[in-house]
């Protein structure tokens, strides 16, 4: 669904890079709002009514949302035919594979933060604070997305992506040294600030690189890379926490963020070249 929504934004604002940037920023902010409100809603329903109430409500909201989305025919991108420079397969689009790889690492960092934070809070015998801690992480990301929308795109999009992932790598390091919950709350908020800019810039870059006939597929590959990374982050973080403790578990998001930054840094010349070629093409 995320790929479908972003593909429609790209179609609606194909002629304006600034409006597309704003639309992707809005999507990112809404994602973070949902990330904060959703767990609270589900846990409250399951705790106050019945255990099944939370998941059933989530399923109902998903069904209603999908139907409402599918009914929006006016914004549906047209089916485009003709020869594709990717040879008919999205992963062959120049530069896309590098973005998928970087997003897998970003997802691993994002997902592992969740698991390790729950374990860290549990180790301090206050599991009720897990949602609040992760809400602070999402709040930092959401505020950064809103600020990015207000400021608008500045500089080359490839450079903005490199700055975002490098900031993610740097702000993940203090998580390793948080002595308690009070400090962790602050470091999680700071670590979350770079997440939304990274996702917004990546989606903007995919929209810039992808041929019109392969746009939705290219976005889906990128979102799938992010989702696979989240799953890998969950698994690896859980293993590290069990083997070495909750504090050491924060080494997983640090390493994953560093991998994302390294991937983008190494890929920067190619991505810049491909962007220039796409910009010069008719």
mmCIF file of C-alpha atoms in Angstrom:
data_model
loop_
_atom_site.group_PDB
_atom_site.id
_atom_site.type_symbol
_atom_site.label_atom_id
_atom_site.label_comp_id
_atom_site.label_asym_id
_atom_site.label_seq_id
_atom_site.Cartn_x
_atom_site.Cartn_y
_atom_site.Cartn_z
ATOM 1 C CA UNK A 1 0.000 0.000 0.000
ATOM 2 C CA UNK A 2 2.837 2.392 0.767
ATOM 3 C CA UNK A 3 4.245 1.892 -2.715
ATOM 4 C CA UNK A 4 0.839 2.431 -4.338
ATOM 5 C CA UNK A 5 0.262 5.664 -2.439
ATOM 6 C CA UNK A 6 3.699 7.058 -3.237
ATOM 7 C CA UNK A 7 3.347 6.122 -6.905
ATOM 8 C CA UNK A 8 0.160 8.182 -7.056
ATOM 9 C CA UNK A 9 1.857 11.159 -5.442
ATOM 10 C CA UNK A 10 4.622 10.857 -8.022
ATOM 11 C CA UNK A 11 2.059 10.850 -10.831
ATOM 12 C CA UNK A 12 0.093 13.808 -9.453
ATOM 13 C CA UNK A 13 3.209 15.928 -8.877
ATOM 14 C CA UNK A 14 5.365 14.669 -11.731
ATOM 15 C CA UNK A 15 5.908 18.234 -12.971
ATOM 16 C CA UNK A 16 6.954 19.691 -9.603
ATOM 17 C CA UNK A 17 9.867 18.314 -7.605
ATOM 18 C CA UNK A 18 9.030 20.595 -4.677
ATOM 19 C CA UNK A 19 5.397 19.454 -4.423
ATOM 20 C CA UNK A 20 6.468 15.825 -4.688
ATOM 21 C CA UNK A 21 8.998 16.403 -1.908
ATOM 22 C CA UNK A 22 6.230 17.929 0.222
ATOM 23 C CA UNK A 23 3.887 15.016 -0.507
ATOM 24 C CA UNK A 24 6.504 12.446 0.485
ATOM 25 C CA UNK A 25 7.219 14.457 3.633
ATOM 26 C CA UNK A 26 3.514 14.397 4.494
ATOM 27 C CA UNK A 27 3.434 10.632 3.985
ATOM 28 C CA UNK A 28 6.412 10.205 6.290
ATOM 29 C CA UNK A 29 4.878 12.378 9.009
ATOM 30 C CA UNK A 30 1.584 10.471 8.805
ATOM 31 C CA UNK A 31 3.492 7.183 9.033
ATOM 32 C CA UNK A 32 5.084 8.331 12.264
ATOM 33 C CA UNK A 33 1.768 9.583 13.680
ATOM 34 C CA UNK A 34 0.242 6.184 12.940
ATOM 35 C CA UNK A 35 3.265 4.501 14.480
ATOM 36 C CA UNK A 36 2.657 6.439 17.706
ATOM 37 C CA UNK A 37 -1.153 6.172 17.829
ATOM 38 C CA UNK A 38 -1.625 2.671 16.395
ATOM 39 C CA UNK A 39 0.060 0.608 19.139
ATOM 40 C CA UNK A 40 -1.637 2.663 21.856
ATOM 41 C CA UNK A 41 -5.044 2.076 20.254
ATOM 42 C CA UNK A 42 -4.514 -1.656 19.764
ATOM 43 C CA UNK A 43 -3.101 -2.256 23.245
ATOM 44 C CA UNK A 44 -5.916 -0.254 24.877
ATOM 45 C CA UNK A 45 -8.633 -2.153 23.011
ATOM 46 C CA UNK A 46 -7.058 -5.517 23.753
ATOM 47 C CA UNK A 47 -6.543 -4.697 27.423
ATOM 48 C CA UNK A 48 -9.897 -3.007 28.108
ATOM 49 C CA UNK A 49 -12.281 -5.054 25.942
ATOM 50 C CA UNK A 50 -10.966 -8.409 24.675
ATOM 51 C CA UNK A 51 -7.547 -9.619 23.488
ATOM 52 C CA UNK A 52 -8.965 -10.038 19.978
ATOM 53 C CA UNK A 53 -10.312 -6.469 19.817
ATOM 54 C CA UNK A 54 -6.994 -4.853 18.889
ATOM 55 C CA UNK A 55 -6.048 -7.080 15.934
ATOM 56 C CA UNK A 56 -9.650 -7.120 14.655
ATOM 57 C CA UNK A 57 -9.763 -3.316 14.721
ATOM 58 C CA UNK A 58 -6.480 -3.162 12.819
ATOM 59 C CA UNK A 59 -7.830 -5.586 10.201
ATOM 60 C CA UNK A 60 -11.054 -3.570 9.867
ATOM 61 C CA UNK A 61 -9.173 -0.286 9.449
ATOM 62 C CA UNK A 62 -6.945 -1.884 6.808
ATOM 63 C CA UNK A 63 -9.943 -3.206 4.852
ATOM 64 C CA UNK A 64 -11.727 0.151 4.949
ATOM 65 C CA UNK A 65 -8.555 2.005 3.981
ATOM 66 C CA UNK A 66 -7.847 -0.266 1.021
ATOM 67 C CA UNK A 67 -11.406 0.073 -0.289
ATOM 68 C CA UNK A 68 -11.358 3.861 0.049
ATOM 69 C CA UNK A 69 -7.986 3.986 -1.692
ATOM 70 C CA UNK A 70 -9.114 1.744 -4.549
ATOM 71 C CA UNK A 71 -12.137 3.973 -5.104
ATOM 72 C CA UNK A 72 -9.917 6.983 -5.905
ATOM 73 C CA UNK A 73 -9.931 6.558 -9.679
ATOM 74 C CA UNK A 74 -9.020 10.158 -10.442
ATOM 75 C CA UNK A 75 -5.474 9.846 -9.097
ATOM 76 C CA UNK A 76 -4.814 6.388 -10.495
ATOM 77 C CA UNK A 77 -1.688 6.445 -12.691
ATOM 78 C CA UNK A 78 -2.328 5.445 -16.300
ATOM 79 C CA UNK A 79 -0.930 2.195 -17.633
ATOM 80 C CA UNK A 80 2.038 3.079 -19.803
ATOM 81 C CA UNK A 81 3.327 0.824 -22.556
ATOM 82 C CA UNK A 82 6.342 0.915 -24.784
ATOM 83 C CA UNK A 83 10.017 0.008 -24.527
ATOM 84 C CA UNK A 84 11.588 0.367 -21.113
ATOM 85 C CA UNK A 85 15.248 1.275 -20.536
ATOM 86 C CA UNK A 86 15.258 -1.315 -17.754
ATOM 87 C CA UNK A 87 14.536 -4.133 -20.168
ATOM 88 C CA UNK A 88 11.115 -4.704 -18.618
ATOM 89 C CA UNK A 89 12.369 -5.553 -15.105
ATOM 90 C CA UNK A 90 12.620 -2.963 -12.341
ATOM 91 C CA UNK A 91 15.840 -4.197 -10.654
ATOM 92 C CA UNK A 92 17.675 -3.462 -13.898
ATOM 93 C CA UNK A 93 16.891 0.250 -13.595
ATOM 94 C CA UNK A 94 20.313 1.884 -13.103
ATOM 95 C CA UNK A 95 20.916 2.741 -9.471
ATOM 96 C CA UNK A 96 17.798 1.035 -8.089
ATOM 97 C CA UNK A 97 19.639 -2.014 -6.736
ATOM 98 C CA UNK A 98 21.947 0.226 -4.719
ATOM 99 C CA UNK A 99 18.975 2.051 -3.212
ATOM 100 C CA UNK A 100 17.251 -1.220 -2.331
ATOM 101 C CA UNK A 101 20.432 -2.418 -0.613
ATOM 102 C CA UNK A 102 20.792 0.814 1.338
ATOM 103 C CA UNK A 103 17.131 0.680 2.386
ATOM 104 C CA UNK A 104 17.574 -2.886 3.603
ATOM 105 C CA UNK A 105 20.306 -1.638 5.920
ATOM 106 C CA UNK A 106 18.136 1.328 6.990
ATOM 107 C CA UNK A 107 15.294 -1.068 7.756
ATOM 108 C CA UNK A 108 17.598 -3.285 9.811
ATOM 109 C CA UNK A 109 18.609 -0.273 11.892
ATOM 110 C CA UNK A 110 15.017 0.854 12.283
ATOM 111 C CA UNK A 111 13.699 -2.595 13.224
ATOM 112 C CA UNK A 112 16.478 -3.491 15.624
ATOM 113 C CA UNK A 113 15.948 -0.260 17.587
ATOM 114 C CA UNK A 114 12.433 -1.457 18.415
ATOM 115 C CA UNK A 115 13.518 -4.860 19.715
ATOM 116 C CA UNK A 116 16.495 -3.615 21.702
ATOM 117 C CA UNK A 117 14.520 -0.742 23.244
ATOM 118 C CA UNK A 118 11.819 -3.102 24.515
ATOM 119 C CA UNK A 119 14.530 -5.339 25.977
ATOM 120 C CA UNK A 120 16.396 -2.389 27.513
ATOM 121 C CA UNK A 121 13.253 -1.026 29.160
ATOM 122 C CA UNK A 122 12.375 -4.522 30.372
ATOM 123 C CA UNK A 123 15.824 -4.909 31.896
ATOM 124 C CA UNK A 124 15.109 -1.766 33.914
ATOM 125 C CA UNK A 125 11.833 -3.311 35.152
ATOM 126 C CA UNK A 126 9.530 -0.772 33.586
ATOM 127 C CA UNK A 127 8.055 -2.430 30.479
ATOM 128 C CA UNK A 128 5.121 0.001 30.439
ATOM 129 C CA UNK A 129 7.516 2.684 29.170
ATOM 130 C CA UNK A 130 8.398 0.776 25.976
ATOM 131 C CA UNK A 131 5.657 2.453 23.953
ATOM 132 C CA UNK A 132 6.606 5.881 25.264
ATOM 133 C CA UNK A 133 10.262 5.351 24.386
ATOM 134 C CA UNK A 134 9.504 4.186 20.854
ATOM 135 C CA UNK A 135 6.968 6.987 20.536
ATOM 136 C CA UNK A 136 9.796 9.442 21.195
ATOM 137 C CA UNK A 137 11.812 7.795 18.413
ATOM 138 C CA UNK A 138 8.866 8.187 16.025
ATOM 139 C CA UNK A 139 8.238 11.751 17.244
ATOM 140 C CA UNK A 140 11.777 12.783 16.331
ATOM 141 C CA UNK A 141 11.301 11.308 12.870
ATOM 142 C CA UNK A 142 7.897 12.933 12.392
ATOM 143 C CA UNK A 143 9.087 16.386 13.438
ATOM 144 C CA UNK A 144 12.065 16.097 11.102
ATOM 145 C CA UNK A 145 9.747 15.140 8.251
ATOM 146 C CA UNK A 146 7.532 18.140 8.932
ATOM 147 C CA UNK A 147 10.548 20.460 9.078
ATOM 148 C CA UNK A 148 11.909 19.037 5.848
ATOM 149 C CA UNK A 149 8.578 19.678 4.156
ATOM 150 C CA UNK A 150 8.572 23.281 5.336
ATOM 151 C CA UNK A 151 12.137 23.954 4.229
ATOM 152 C CA UNK A 152 11.826 22.223 0.873
ATOM 153 C CA UNK A 153 14.526 20.417 -1.105
ATOM 154 C CA UNK A 154 17.972 22.019 -1.002
ATOM 155 C CA UNK A 155 20.945 20.864 -3.058
ATOM 156 C CA UNK A 156 21.407 17.680 -5.066
ATOM 157 C CA UNK A 157 19.106 14.858 -4.007
ATOM 158 C CA UNK A 158 21.982 12.364 -3.924
ATOM 159 C CA UNK A 159 23.923 14.591 -1.543
ATOM 160 C CA UNK A 160 20.870 14.961 0.688
ATOM 161 C CA UNK A 161 20.562 11.178 0.864
ATOM 162 C CA UNK A 162 24.208 10.808 1.859
ATOM 163 C CA UNK A 163 23.852 13.460 4.576
ATOM 164 C CA UNK A 164 20.716 11.748 5.924
ATOM 165 C CA UNK A 165 22.197 8.260 6.203
ATOM 166 C CA UNK A 166 25.437 9.590 7.672
ATOM 167 C CA UNK A 167 23.382 11.458 10.286
ATOM 168 C CA UNK A 168 21.535 8.209 11.032
ATOM 169 C CA UNK A 169 24.830 6.411 11.582
ATOM 170 C CA UNK A 170 26.206 9.137 13.859
ATOM 171 C CA UNK A 171 23.068 9.580 15.967
ATOM 172 C CA UNK A 172 22.794 5.820 16.534
ATOM 173 C CA UNK A 173 26.111 5.675 18.394
ATOM 174 C CA UNK A 174 24.926 7.386 21.643
ATOM 175 C CA UNK A 175 22.355 4.609 22.087
ATOM 176 C CA UNK A 176 25.219 2.282 23.000
ATOM 177 C CA UNK A 177 26.174 4.403 25.990
ATOM 178 C CA UNK A 178 22.786 5.265 27.510
ATOM 179 C CA UNK A 179 23.104 4.479 31.247
ATOM 180 C CA UNK A 180 19.384 4.558 31.998
ATOM 181 C CA UNK A 181 15.900 5.278 30.741
ATOM 182 C CA UNK A 182 16.069 9.075 31.067
ATOM 183 C CA UNK A 183 19.125 9.346 28.817
ATOM 184 C CA UNK A 184 17.770 6.700 26.468
ATOM 185 C CA UNK A 185 14.599 8.728 25.936
ATOM 186 C CA UNK A 186 16.657 11.678 24.690
ATOM 187 C CA UNK A 187 19.024 9.613 22.539
ATOM 188 C CA UNK A 188 16.103 7.803 20.884
ATOM 189 C CA UNK A 189 14.461 11.111 20.017
ATOM 190 C CA UNK A 190 17.718 12.377 18.491
ATOM 191 C CA UNK A 191 18.293 9.086 16.633
ATOM 192 C CA UNK A 192 14.826 9.287 15.111
ATOM 193 C CA UNK A 193 15.417 12.715 13.585
ATOM 194 C CA UNK A 194 17.372 11.344 10.622
ATOM 195 C CA UNK A 195 14.920 8.544 9.773
ATOM 196 C CA UNK A 196 12.192 10.505 7.976
ATOM 197 C CA UNK A 197 14.660 12.570 5.878
ATOM 198 C CA UNK A 198 16.326 9.341 4.772
ATOM 199 C CA UNK A 199 13.048 7.741 3.694
ATOM 200 C CA UNK A 200 11.708 10.908 2.057
ATOM 201 C CA UNK A 201 14.893 11.477 0.065
ATOM 202 C CA UNK A 202 15.129 7.834 -0.994
ATOM 203 C CA UNK A 203 11.579 7.809 -2.343
ATOM 204 C CA UNK A 204 12.216 11.062 -4.155
ATOM 205 C CA UNK A 205 15.333 9.598 -5.732
ATOM 206 C CA UNK A 206 13.486 6.450 -6.805
ATOM 207 C CA UNK A 207 10.800 8.603 -8.437
ATOM 208 C CA UNK A 208 13.560 10.486 -10.256
ATOM 209 C CA UNK A 209 15.362 7.363 -11.480
ATOM 210 C CA UNK A 210 12.424 5.122 -12.380
ATOM 211 C CA UNK A 211 10.925 5.088 -15.877
ATOM 212 C CA UNK A 212 7.259 6.107 -15.808
ATOM 213 C CA UNK A 213 6.163 2.623 -16.870
ATOM 214 C CA UNK A 214 8.052 1.020 -13.944
ATOM 215 C CA UNK A 215 7.470 3.604 -11.195
ATOM 216 C CA UNK A 216 5.180 1.579 -8.921
ATOM 217 C CA UNK A 217 7.323 -1.523 -9.313
ATOM 218 C CA UNK A 218 10.502 0.404 -8.482
ATOM 219 C CA UNK A 219 8.929 1.942 -5.377
ATOM 220 C CA UNK A 220 7.669 -1.505 -4.343
ATOM 221 C CA UNK A 221 11.175 -2.948 -4.603
ATOM 222 C CA UNK A 222 12.496 -0.155 -2.395
ATOM 223 C CA UNK A 223 9.748 -0.558 0.200
ATOM 224 C CA UNK A 224 10.273 -4.328 0.130
ATOM 225 C CA UNK A 225 13.979 -3.840 0.793
ATOM 226 C CA UNK A 226 13.074 -1.709 3.800
ATOM 227 C CA UNK A 227 10.648 -4.372 5.076
ATOM 228 C CA UNK A 228 13.167 -7.190 4.644
ATOM 229 C CA UNK A 229 15.693 -5.107 6.540
ATOM 230 C CA UNK A 230 13.236 -4.563 9.399
ATOM 231 C CA UNK A 231 12.694 -8.319 9.660
ATOM 232 C CA UNK A 232 16.448 -8.991 9.625
ATOM 233 C CA UNK A 233 16.929 -6.284 12.266
ATOM 234 C CA UNK A 234 14.316 -7.932 14.492
ATOM 235 C CA UNK A 235 15.995 -11.329 14.258
ATOM 236 C CA UNK A 236 19.573 -10.151 14.659
ATOM 237 C CA UNK A 237 18.769 -7.777 17.515
ATOM 238 C CA UNK A 238 16.915 -10.498 19.393
ATOM 239 C CA UNK A 239 19.868 -12.846 19.048
ATOM 240 C CA UNK A 240 22.375 -10.222 20.224
ATOM 241 C CA UNK A 241 20.216 -9.213 23.206
ATOM 242 C CA UNK A 242 19.888 -12.845 24.313
ATOM 243 C CA UNK A 243 23.600 -13.459 23.862
ATOM 244 C CA UNK A 244 25.106 -10.232 25.210
ATOM 245 C CA UNK A 245 22.434 -8.139 26.896
ATOM 246 C CA UNK A 246 20.168 -5.229 26.022
ATOM 247 C CA UNK A 247 22.800 -2.471 26.070
ATOM 248 C CA UNK A 248 25.023 -4.393 23.651
ATOM 249 C CA UNK A 249 22.023 -4.909 21.398
ATOM 250 C CA UNK A 250 22.233 -1.303 20.268
ATOM 251 C CA UNK A 251 25.349 -2.303 18.342
ATOM 252 C CA UNK A 252 22.973 -3.791 15.743
ATOM 253 C CA UNK A 253 21.277 -0.516 14.704
ATOM 254 C CA UNK A 254 24.668 1.218 14.815
ATOM 255 C CA UNK A 255 26.226 -1.353 12.488
ATOM 256 C CA UNK A 256 23.213 -1.375 10.149
ATOM 257 C CA UNK A 257 23.171 2.436 9.919
ATOM 258 C CA UNK A 258 26.911 2.445 9.223
ATOM 259 C CA UNK A 259 26.342 -0.107 6.448
ATOM 260 C CA UNK A 260 23.632 2.095 4.929
ATOM 261 C CA UNK A 261 25.912 5.134 5.024
ATOM 262 C CA UNK A 262 28.796 3.177 3.487
ATOM 263 C CA UNK A 263 26.584 1.829 0.718
ATOM 264 C CA UNK A 264 25.303 5.286 -0.229
ATOM 265 C CA UNK A 265 28.796 6.789 -0.030
ATOM 266 C CA UNK A 266 30.218 4.140 -2.359
ATOM 267 C CA UNK A 267 27.235 4.393 -4.691
ATOM 268 C CA UNK A 268 27.174 8.197 -4.774
ATOM 269 C CA UNK A 269 29.175 8.656 -8.017
ATOM 270 C CA UNK A 270 26.976 6.154 -9.869
ATOM 271 C CA UNK A 271 23.738 7.591 -8.485
ATOM 272 C CA UNK A 272 24.839 11.125 -9.372
ATOM 273 C CA UNK A 273 25.740 10.048 -12.899
ATOM 274 C CA UNK A 274 22.437 8.226 -13.424
ATOM 275 C CA UNK A 275 20.492 11.236 -12.104
ATOM 276 C CA UNK A 276 22.299 13.511 -14.531
ATOM 277 C CA UNK A 277 21.523 11.156 -17.419
ATOM 278 C CA UNK A 278 17.834 10.963 -16.464
ATOM 279 C CA UNK A 279 17.670 14.754 -16.175
ATOM 280 C CA UNK A 280 19.239 15.169 -19.615
ATOM 281 C CA UNK A 281 16.976 12.618 -21.307
ATOM 282 C CA UNK A 282 13.856 13.903 -23.087
#
